[in-house]
Amino acid sequence: MVLQLEQVSKTYVGHSTAVHAVSDVSIELGAGDFVAVQGPSGCGKSTVLLMAGGLLQPDSGNVLIGGTNPYGLPPDARASFRSISIGFVFQQFHLVPYLNVLENVLSPGLAGTNSPEHVRQRAEHLIEHFRLAHRQDHLPGELSSGERQRTALARALLNSPQLLLADEPTGNLDRENTDAVLGYLKEFAESGGTVLLVTHDDRAVPFAKRTVHLRDGRTTNHMNPGFSAASG
Ligand SMILES: Nc1ncnc2c1ncn2[C@@H]1O[C@H](COP(=O)(O)OP(=O)(O)OP(=O)(O)O)[C@@H](O)[C@H]1O
Ligand SMILES: [Mg+2]
């Protein structure tokens, strides 16, 4: 399994009240899986993704990425494990405003044993693939929303992670760009990658192999009826 969430729970303890954001959620993803987690605002989607990404330790339950518990690693080792194994795409892009497209794509830096030359070639390949070559030297502020999100996607894939986690990656996009980004995620899964997407956007459903519904921090799983096993 590429990602296993085993009965993970998270409660945020605020100033006055405790919020039970996620309760006993279990999700398993293998190579080539593309799972969409859907649910209304506040149901715990981002919390699930942060826990899956090694960024937020669950109060109980286990997270295993390729069999490794990231929360069992010391902070430095966890950070490098994350940068090798996981690509993260945020809703608000989180591009560095004073770096151009190429520099943003390169910003995760070297991971593992890749040489600088290899990483540079990989960045240029991704920029080409995501139709950004003509914008390579532009700053994020000079890009359209779709171009920004494609830059964020390229950056997430720089180190060829097995697992791609995406939080509302189409939240700011029009129909055409939404389809393009979801198409890229599907293509990544079809090439053997693993995608966990969280969204409230129904347009994501036909792209995913499986949809997990989240409500008040709890899941109900079903197969996506619009997706035939033969097509993926
Ligand atoms: N840092 C925090 N401290 C306290 N409560 C939080 C914190 N982060 C999230 N919450 C609460 O936990 C619950 C789940 O939040 P989460 O961000 O996971 O929801 P979400 O499904 O991603 O929502 P949205 O669709 O609006 O992004 C919400 O009720 C939210 O108010
Ligand atoms: Mg969220």
PDB file of C-alpha atoms and ligand atoms in Angstrom:
ATOM      1  CA  MET A   1       0.000   0.000   0.000  1.00  0.00           C
ATOM      2  CA  VAL A   2       1.181   3.504  -0.812  1.00  0.00           C
ATOM      3  CA  LEU A   3      -0.944   5.240   1.808  1.00  0.00           C
ATOM      4  CA  GLN A   4      -2.775   3.776   4.747  1.00  0.00           C
ATOM      5  CA  LEU A   5      -4.827   5.825   7.142  1.00  0.00           C
ATOM      6  CA  GLU A   6      -5.923   3.528   9.931  1.00  0.00           C
ATOM      7  CA  GLN A   7      -8.675   4.913  12.136  1.00  0.00           C
ATOM      8  CA  VAL A   8      -7.090   8.334  12.367  1.00  0.00           C
ATOM      9  CA  SER A   9      -8.724  10.940  14.599  1.00  0.00           C
ATOM     10  CA  LYS A  10      -7.946  14.577  15.263  1.00  0.00           C
ATOM     11  CA  THR A  11      -9.422  16.984  17.773  1.00  0.00           C
ATOM     12  CA  TYR A  12      -8.406  20.637  17.703  1.00  0.00           C
ATOM     13  CA  VAL A  13      -8.338  22.102  21.176  1.00  0.00           C
ATOM     14  CA  GLY A  14      -9.055  25.798  20.825  1.00  0.00           C
ATOM     15  CA  HIS A  15      -9.490  28.565  23.382  1.00  0.00           C
ATOM     16  CA  SER A  16     -12.897  27.465  24.596  1.00  0.00           C
ATOM     17  CA  THR A  17     -14.201  24.468  22.674  1.00  0.00           C
ATOM     18  CA  ALA A  18     -12.659  21.303  21.305  1.00  0.00           C
ATOM     19  CA  VAL A  19     -13.484  20.533  17.662  1.00  0.00           C
ATOM     20  CA  HIS A  20     -13.612  16.855  16.754  1.00  0.00           C
ATOM     21  CA  ALA A  21     -12.439  17.440  13.193  1.00  0.00           C
ATOM     22  CA  VAL A  22     -11.791  13.835  12.126  1.00  0.00           C
ATOM     23  CA  SER A  23     -13.026  10.651  13.797  1.00  0.00           C
ATOM     24  CA  ASP A  24     -11.817   7.130  12.980  1.00  0.00           C
ATOM     25  CA  VAL A  25     -11.150   7.664   9.295  1.00  0.00           C
ATOM     26  CA  SER A  26      -9.597   4.745   7.406  1.00  0.00           C
ATOM     27  CA  ILE A  27      -8.527   4.998   3.770  1.00  0.00           C
ATOM     28  CA  GLU A  28      -6.135   2.796   1.797  1.00  0.00           C
ATOM     29  CA  LEU A  29      -4.556   3.695  -1.519  1.00  0.00           C
ATOM     30  CA  GLY A  30      -2.374   1.520  -3.688  1.00  0.00           C
ATOM     31  CA  ALA A  31      -0.270   2.391  -6.720  1.00  0.00           C
ATOM     32  CA  GLY A  32      -2.427   3.841  -9.480  1.00  0.00           C
ATOM     33  CA  ASP A  33      -5.307   4.723  -7.153  1.00  0.00           C
ATOM     34  CA  PHE A  34      -7.051   8.055  -7.520  1.00  0.00           C
ATOM     35  CA  VAL A  35      -9.361   8.744  -4.588  1.00  0.00           C
ATOM     36  CA  ALA A  36     -11.459  11.869  -4.201  1.00  0.00           C
ATOM     37  CA  VAL A  37     -12.557  12.809  -0.682  1.00  0.00           C
ATOM     38  CA  GLN A  38     -15.679  14.897  -0.894  1.00  0.00           C
ATOM     39  CA  GLY A  39     -17.717  16.683   1.697  1.00  0.00           C
ATOM     40  CA  PRO A  40     -19.030  20.048   2.824  1.00  0.00           C
ATOM     41  CA  SER A  41     -16.926  22.860   4.241  1.00  0.00           C
ATOM     42  CA  GLY A  42     -15.616  22.076   7.713  1.00  0.00           C
ATOM     43  CA  CYS A  43     -16.141  18.295   7.497  1.00  0.00           C
ATOM     44  CA  GLY A  44     -12.431  17.610   8.019  1.00  0.00           C
ATOM     45  CA  LYS A  45     -11.051  17.231   4.477  1.00  0.00           C
ATOM     46  CA  SER A  46      -7.949  19.396   4.902  1.00  0.00           C
ATOM     47  CA  THR A  47      -7.284  17.812   8.279  1.00  0.00           C
ATOM     48  CA  VAL A  48      -7.293  14.347   6.692  1.00  0.00           C
ATOM     49  CA  LEU A  49      -4.893  15.524   3.997  1.00  0.00           C
ATOM     50  CA  LEU A  50      -2.502  17.164   6.462  1.00  0.00           C
ATOM     51  CA  MET A  51      -2.397  13.973   8.528  1.00  0.00           C
ATOM     52  CA  ALA A  52      -1.828  11.905   5.354  1.00  0.00           C
ATOM     53  CA  GLY A  53       0.995  14.233   4.337  1.00  0.00           C
ATOM     54  CA  GLY A  54       3.006  13.919   7.515  1.00  0.00           C
ATOM     55  CA  LEU A  55       2.184  17.508   8.466  1.00  0.00           C
ATOM     56  CA  LEU A  56      -0.241  16.951  11.335  1.00  0.00           C
ATOM     57  CA  GLN A  57       0.085  14.091  13.771  1.00  0.00           C
ATOM     58  CA  PRO A  58      -3.200  12.325  14.496  1.00  0.00           C
ATOM     59  CA  ASP A  59      -4.298  12.015  18.119  1.00  0.00           C
ATOM     60  CA  SER A  60      -4.927   8.334  17.524  1.00  0.00           C
ATOM     61  CA  GLY A  61      -4.695   5.876  14.658  1.00  0.00           C
ATOM     62  CA  ASN A  62      -1.860   5.281  12.213  1.00  0.00           C
ATOM     63  CA  VAL A  63      -0.549   6.873   9.038  1.00  0.00           C
ATOM     64  CA  LEU A  64       1.674   4.706   6.873  1.00  0.00           C
ATOM     65  CA  ILE A  65       3.283   5.954   3.675  1.00  0.00           C
ATOM     66  CA  GLY A  66       4.844   3.091   1.767  1.00  0.00           C
ATOM     67  CA  GLY A  67       4.781   1.232   5.079  1.00  0.00           C
ATOM     68  CA  THR A  68       6.635   3.987   6.962  1.00  0.00           C
ATOM     69  CA  ASN A  69       5.062   5.930   9.810  1.00  0.00           C
ATOM     70  CA  PRO A  70       6.263   9.497   9.150  1.00  0.00           C
ATOM     71  CA  TYR A  71       5.455  10.532  12.718  1.00  0.00           C
ATOM     72  CA  GLY A  72       7.871   7.902  13.990  1.00  0.00           C
ATOM     73  CA  LEU A  73      10.766   9.696  12.272  1.00  0.00           C
ATOM     74  CA  PRO A  74      12.821  12.521  13.809  1.00  0.00           C
ATOM     75  CA  PRO A  75      11.851  15.947  12.330  1.00  0.00           C
ATOM     76  CA  ASP A  76      14.762  16.188   9.846  1.00  0.00           C
ATOM     77  CA  ALA A  77      14.299  12.672   8.577  1.00  0.00           C
ATOM     78  CA  ARG A  78      10.559  13.241   8.324  1.00  0.00           C
ATOM     79  CA  ALA A  79      11.071  16.379   6.221  1.00  0.00           C
ATOM     80  CA  SER A  80      13.343  14.627   3.751  1.00  0.00           C
ATOM     81  CA  PHE A  81      11.077  11.571   3.687  1.00  0.00           C
ATOM     82  CA  ARG A  82       8.187  13.884   2.834  1.00  0.00           C
ATOM     83  CA  SER A  83      10.034  15.680   0.068  1.00  0.00           C
ATOM     84  CA  ILE A  84      10.987  12.392  -1.587  1.00  0.00           C
ATOM     85  CA  SER A  85       7.677  10.561  -1.182  1.00  0.00           C
ATOM     86  CA  ILE A  86       4.944  13.185  -1.297  1.00  0.00           C
ATOM     87  CA  GLY A  87       3.879  16.003  -3.566  1.00  0.00           C
ATOM     88  CA  PHE A  88       1.436  18.462  -2.005  1.00  0.00           C
ATOM     89  CA  VAL A  89      -0.789  20.832  -3.989  1.00  0.00           C
ATOM     90  CA  PHE A  90      -2.525  23.552  -1.999  1.00  0.00           C
ATOM     91  CA  GLN A  91      -5.774  25.305  -2.748  1.00  0.00           C
ATOM     92  CA  GLN A  92      -4.189  28.740  -2.777  1.00  0.00           C
ATOM     93  CA  PHE A  93      -1.187  27.650  -4.870  1.00  0.00           C
ATOM     94  CA  HIS A  94       1.372  28.870  -2.262  1.00  0.00           C
ATOM     95  CA  LEU A  95       3.819  29.888  -4.956  1.00  0.00           C
ATOM     96  CA  VAL A  96       6.741  32.046  -3.895  1.00  0.00           C
ATOM     97  CA  PRO A  97       5.844  35.479  -5.313  1.00  0.00           C
ATOM     98  CA  TYR A  98       9.383  36.667  -6.066  1.00  0.00           C
ATOM     99  CA  LEU A  99      10.456  33.475  -7.854  1.00  0.00           C
ATOM    100  CA  ASN A 100       9.616  32.887 -11.506  1.00  0.00           C
ATOM    101  CA  VAL A 101       7.893  29.736 -12.766  1.00  0.00           C
ATOM    102  CA  LEU A 102      11.100  27.752 -13.252  1.00  0.00           C
ATOM    103  CA  GLU A 103      12.455  28.799  -9.859  1.00  0.00           C
ATOM    104  CA  ASN A 104       9.184  27.905  -8.152  1.00  0.00           C
ATOM    105  CA  VAL A 105       9.168  24.480  -9.784  1.00  0.00           C
ATOM    106  CA  LEU A 106      12.776  23.990  -8.637  1.00  0.00           C
ATOM    107  CA  SER A 107      12.122  25.290  -5.116  1.00  0.00           C
ATOM    108  CA  PRO A 108      11.659  21.884  -3.378  1.00  0.00           C
ATOM    109  CA  GLY A 109      15.322  21.425  -4.236  1.00  0.00           C
ATOM    110  CA  LEU A 110      17.321  18.285  -4.330  1.00  0.00           C
ATOM    111  CA  ALA A 111      15.943  15.195  -2.739  1.00  0.00           C
ATOM    112  CA  GLY A 112      17.452  11.772  -2.539  1.00  0.00           C
ATOM    113  CA  THR A 113      20.262  11.048  -4.920  1.00  0.00           C
ATOM    114  CA  ASN A 114      19.242  13.242  -7.843  1.00  0.00           C
ATOM    115  CA  SER A 115      21.949  15.426  -9.347  1.00  0.00           C
ATOM    116  CA  PRO A 116      21.321  19.177  -9.862  1.00  0.00           C
ATOM    117  CA  GLU A 117      21.410  18.608 -13.618  1.00  0.00           C
ATOM    118  CA  HIS A 118      18.816  15.837 -13.394  1.00  0.00           C
ATOM    119  CA  VAL A 119      16.512  18.017 -11.276  1.00  0.00           C
ATOM    120  CA  ARG A 120      16.857  20.920 -13.689  1.00  0.00           C
ATOM    121  CA  GLN A 121      15.949  18.664 -16.633  1.00  0.00           C
ATOM    122  CA  ARG A 122      13.015  17.271 -14.723  1.00  0.00           C
ATOM    123  CA  ALA A 123      11.757  20.816 -13.980  1.00  0.00           C
ATOM    124  CA  GLU A 124      12.031  21.791 -17.638  1.00  0.00           C
ATOM    125  CA  HIS A 125      10.251  18.628 -18.693  1.00  0.00           C
ATOM    126  CA  LEU A 126       7.388  19.332 -16.261  1.00  0.00           C
ATOM    127  CA  ILE A 127       7.135  22.962 -17.389  1.00  0.00           C
ATOM    128  CA  GLU A 128       6.861  21.766 -20.963  1.00  0.00           C
ATOM    129  CA  HIS A 129       4.345  19.076 -20.026  1.00  0.00           C
ATOM    130  CA  PHE A 130       2.100  21.526 -18.185  1.00  0.00           C
ATOM    131  CA  ARG A 131       2.193  23.967 -21.116  1.00  0.00           C
ATOM    132  CA  LEU A 132       4.139  26.623 -19.207  1.00  0.00           C
ATOM    133  CA  ALA A 133       7.276  26.901 -21.336  1.00  0.00           C
ATOM    134  CA  HIS A 134       6.278  30.323 -22.659  1.00  0.00           C
ATOM    135  CA  ARG A 135       5.793  31.532 -19.064  1.00  0.00           C
ATOM    136  CA  GLN A 136       8.930  30.011 -17.561  1.00  0.00           C
ATOM    137  CA  ASP A 137      10.458  33.402 -16.654  1.00  0.00           C
ATOM    138  CA  HIS A 138       7.240  34.978 -15.371  1.00  0.00           C
ATOM    139  CA  LEU A 139       6.419  35.660 -11.740  1.00  0.00           C
ATOM    140  CA  PRO A 140       3.271  34.115 -10.201  1.00  0.00           C
ATOM    141  CA  GLY A 141       1.630  37.565 -10.145  1.00  0.00           C
ATOM    142  CA  GLU A 142       1.872  37.645 -13.926  1.00  0.00           C
ATOM    143  CA  LEU A 143       0.136  34.296 -14.404  1.00  0.00           C
ATOM    144  CA  SER A 144      -3.483  33.266 -14.832  1.00  0.00           C
ATOM    145  CA  SER A 145      -5.044  31.085 -12.095  1.00  0.00           C
ATOM    146  CA  GLY A 146      -4.778  28.010 -14.275  1.00  0.00           C
ATOM    147  CA  GLU A 147      -1.103  28.702 -14.988  1.00  0.00           C
ATOM    148  CA  ARG A 148      -0.431  29.182 -11.283  1.00  0.00           C
ATOM    149  CA  GLN A 149      -2.074  25.920 -10.405  1.00  0.00           C
ATOM    150  CA  ARG A 150      -0.191  24.083 -13.159  1.00  0.00           C
ATOM    151  CA  THR A 151       3.035  25.585 -11.752  1.00  0.00           C
ATOM    152  CA  ALA A 152       2.084  24.307  -8.297  1.00  0.00           C
ATOM    153  CA  LEU A 153       1.410  20.872  -9.787  1.00  0.00           C
ATOM    154  CA  ALA A 154       4.787  20.849 -11.556  1.00  0.00           C
ATOM    155  CA  ARG A 155       6.493  21.824  -8.308  1.00  0.00           C
ATOM    156  CA  ALA A 156       4.713  19.017  -6.432  1.00  0.00           C
ATOM    157  CA  LEU A 157       5.951  16.496  -9.000  1.00  0.00           C
ATOM    158  CA  LEU A 158       9.577  17.703  -9.141  1.00  0.00           C
ATOM    159  CA  ASN A 159      10.959  14.884  -7.054  1.00  0.00           C
ATOM    160  CA  SER A 160       8.768  12.254  -8.746  1.00  0.00           C
ATOM    161  CA  PRO A 161       6.804  11.372  -5.614  1.00  0.00           C
ATOM    162  CA  GLN A 162       4.772   8.193  -5.473  1.00  0.00           C
ATOM    163  CA  LEU A 163       1.974  10.020  -3.654  1.00  0.00           C
ATOM    164  CA  LEU A 164       0.282  13.240  -4.686  1.00  0.00           C
ATOM    165  CA  LEU A 165      -1.963  14.996  -2.162  1.00  0.00           C
ATOM    166  CA  ALA A 166      -4.132  17.815  -3.482  1.00  0.00           C
ATOM    167  CA  ASP A 167      -6.326  20.152  -1.416  1.00  0.00           C
ATOM    168  CA  GLU A 168      -9.021  21.763  -3.564  1.00  0.00           C
ATOM    169  CA  PRO A 169      -6.599  22.181  -6.458  1.00  0.00           C
ATOM    170  CA  THR A 170      -9.401  23.400  -8.700  1.00  0.00           C
ATOM    171  CA  GLY A 171     -10.965  25.758  -6.161  1.00  0.00           C
ATOM    172  CA  ASN A 172      -9.997  28.880  -8.081  1.00  0.00           C
ATOM    173  CA  LEU A 173     -10.265  27.571 -11.620  1.00  0.00           C
ATOM    174  CA  ASP A 174     -12.795  27.814 -14.418  1.00  0.00           C
ATOM    175  CA  ARG A 175     -14.239  24.781 -16.128  1.00  0.00           C
ATOM    176  CA  GLU A 176     -11.518  24.412 -18.729  1.00  0.00           C
ATOM    177  CA  ASN A 177      -8.645  24.686 -16.259  1.00  0.00           C
ATOM    178  CA  THR A 178     -10.449  22.448 -13.772  1.00  0.00           C
ATOM    179  CA  ASP A 179     -10.696  19.730 -16.407  1.00  0.00           C
ATOM    180  CA  ALA A 180      -7.035  20.225 -17.317  1.00  0.00           C
ATOM    181  CA  VAL A 181      -5.805  19.913 -13.716  1.00  0.00           C
ATOM    182  CA  LEU A 182      -8.043  16.914 -12.982  1.00  0.00           C
ATOM    183  CA  GLY A 183      -6.872  15.382 -16.260  1.00  0.00           C
ATOM    184  CA  TYR A 184      -3.251  15.727 -15.140  1.00  0.00           C
ATOM    185  CA  LEU A 185      -4.047  14.084 -11.793  1.00  0.00           C
ATOM    186  CA  LYS A 186      -5.764  11.215 -13.602  1.00  0.00           C
ATOM    187  CA  GLU A 187      -2.822  10.845 -15.959  1.00  0.00           C
ATOM    188  CA  PHE A 188      -0.447  10.740 -12.970  1.00  0.00           C
ATOM    189  CA  ALA A 189      -2.521   7.906 -11.464  1.00  0.00           C
ATOM    190  CA  GLU A 190      -2.699   6.070 -14.782  1.00  0.00           C
ATOM    191  CA  SER A 191       1.087   6.136 -14.943  1.00  0.00           C
ATOM    192  CA  GLY A 192       1.219   4.344 -11.581  1.00  0.00           C
ATOM    193  CA  GLY A 193       1.152   7.301  -9.190  1.00  0.00           C
ATOM    194  CA  THR A 194      -1.261   7.565  -6.277  1.00  0.00           C
ATOM    195  CA  VAL A 195      -3.578  10.543  -5.842  1.00  0.00           C
ATOM    196  CA  LEU A 196      -5.601  11.647  -2.837  1.00  0.00           C
ATOM    197  CA  LEU A 197      -7.680  14.672  -3.762  1.00  0.00           C
ATOM    198  CA  VAL A 198      -9.949  16.525  -1.378  1.00  0.00           C
ATOM    199  CA  THR A 199     -12.607  18.772  -2.811  1.00  0.00           C
ATOM    200  CA  HIS A 200     -16.205  19.831  -2.589  1.00  0.00           C
ATOM    201  CA  ASP A 201     -16.298  20.058  -6.393  1.00  0.00           C
ATOM    202  CA  ASP A 202     -18.571  17.456  -8.009  1.00  0.00           C
ATOM    203  CA  ARG A 203     -16.683  17.869 -11.272  1.00  0.00           C
ATOM    204  CA  ALA A 204     -13.824  15.864  -9.759  1.00  0.00           C
ATOM    205  CA  VAL A 205     -15.928  12.720  -9.336  1.00  0.00           C
ATOM    206  CA  PRO A 206     -15.717  11.303 -12.888  1.00  0.00           C
ATOM    207  CA  PHE A 207     -11.923  11.638 -12.854  1.00  0.00           C
ATOM    208  CA  ALA A 208     -11.415   9.597  -9.686  1.00  0.00           C
ATOM    209  CA  LYS A 209     -11.487   5.843  -9.394  1.00  0.00           C
ATOM    210  CA  ARG A 210     -13.160   5.989  -6.004  1.00  0.00           C
ATOM    211  CA  THR A 211     -14.921   8.646  -3.946  1.00  0.00           C
ATOM    212  CA  VAL A 212     -14.911   8.781  -0.175  1.00  0.00           C
ATOM    213  CA  HIS A 213     -17.616  10.901   1.401  1.00  0.00           C
ATOM    214  CA  LEU A 214     -16.763  12.726   4.566  1.00  0.00           C
ATOM    215  CA  ARG A 215     -19.350  14.216   6.859  1.00  0.00           C
ATOM    216  CA  ASP A 216     -18.673  15.611  10.309  1.00  0.00           C
ATOM    217  CA  GLY A 217     -15.253  13.983  10.276  1.00  0.00           C
ATOM    218  CA  ARG A 218     -16.540  10.486   9.447  1.00  0.00           C
ATOM    219  CA  THR A 219     -16.430   8.520   6.193  1.00  0.00           C
ATOM    220  CA  THR A 220     -18.767   6.451   4.120  1.00  0.00           C
ATOM    221  CA  ASN A 221     -17.022   4.774   1.206  1.00  0.00           C
ATOM    222  CA  HIS A 222     -18.338   3.896  -2.179  1.00  0.00           C
ATOM    223  CA  MET A 223     -17.101   3.091  -5.635  1.00  0.00           C
ATOM    224  CA  ASN A 224     -17.619   5.822  -8.128  1.00  0.00           C
ATOM    225  CA  PRO A 225     -20.545   4.591 -10.259  1.00  0.00           C
ATOM    226  CA  GLY A 226     -19.366   6.653 -13.229  1.00  0.00           C
ATOM    227  CA  PHE A 227     -15.979   4.958 -13.333  1.00  0.00           C
ATOM    228  CA  SER A 228     -15.606   1.565 -14.936  1.00  0.00           C
ATOM    229  CA  ALA A 229     -12.693  -0.586 -13.894  1.00  0.00           C
ATOM    230  CA  ALA A 230     -11.913  -1.136 -17.581  1.00  0.00           C
ATOM    231  CA  SER A 231     -11.185   2.554 -18.119  1.00  0.00           C
ATOM    232  CA  GLY A 232      -8.631   2.760 -15.404  1.00  0.00           C
TER     233      GLY A 232
HETATM  234  N1  LIG B   1      -6.157  24.887  13.621  1.00  0.00           N
HETATM  235  C1  LIG B   1      -7.424  24.678  13.985  1.00  0.00           C
HETATM  236  N2  LIG B   1      -7.851  24.946  15.237  1.00  0.00           N
HETATM  237  C2  LIG B   1      -9.115  24.706  15.620  1.00  0.00           C
HETATM  238  N3  LIG B   1     -10.069  24.186  14.795  1.00  0.00           N
HETATM  239  C3  LIG B   1      -9.720  23.917  13.533  1.00  0.00           C
HETATM  240  C4  LIG B   1      -8.389  24.144  13.054  1.00  0.00           C
HETATM  241  N4  LIG B   1      -8.334  23.765  11.752  1.00  0.00           N
HETATM  242  C5  LIG B   1      -9.562  23.338  11.434  1.00  0.00           C
HETATM  243  N5  LIG B   1     -10.402  23.412  12.499  1.00  0.00           N
HETATM  244  C6  LIG B   1     -11.816  22.987  12.545  1.00  0.00           C
HETATM  245  O1  LIG B   1     -11.851  21.598  12.230  1.00  0.00           O
HETATM  246  C7  LIG B   1     -12.933  21.291  11.363  1.00  0.00           C
HETATM  247  C8  LIG B   1     -12.403  20.656  10.093  1.00  0.00           C
HETATM  248  O2  LIG B   1     -11.589  21.595   9.422  1.00  0.00           O
HETATM  249  P1  LIG B   1     -10.973  21.308   7.974  1.00  0.00           P
HETATM  250  O3  LIG B   1     -10.126  22.453   7.628  1.00  0.00           O
HETATM  251  O4  LIG B   1     -10.340  19.963   7.984  1.00  0.00           O
HETATM  252  O5  LIG B   1     -12.298  21.268   7.073  1.00  0.00           O
HETATM  253  P2  LIG B   1     -12.474  21.184   5.499  1.00  0.00           P
HETATM  254  O6  LIG B   1     -13.387  20.046   5.209  1.00  0.00           O
HETATM  255  O7  LIG B   1     -11.138  21.170   4.838  1.00  0.00           O
HETATM  256  O8  LIG B   1     -13.237  22.553   5.158  1.00  0.00           O
HETATM  257  P3  LIG B   1     -13.161  23.474   3.820  1.00  0.00           P
HETATM  258  O9  LIG B   1     -13.943  22.735   2.749  1.00  0.00           O
HETATM  259  O10 LIG B   1     -13.855  24.725   4.224  1.00  0.00           O
HETATM  260  O11 LIG B   1     -11.724  23.683   3.475  1.00  0.00           O
HETATM  261  C9  LIG B   1     -13.650  22.613  11.119  1.00  0.00           C
HETATM  262  O12 LIG B   1     -14.773  22.641  11.977  1.00  0.00           O
HETATM  263  C10 LIG B   1     -12.656  23.681  11.504  1.00  0.00           C
HETATM  264  O13 LIG B   1     -13.297  24.810  12.021  1.00  0.00           O
HETATM  265 MG    MG B   2     -10.149  22.519   3.590  1.00  0.00          MG
END
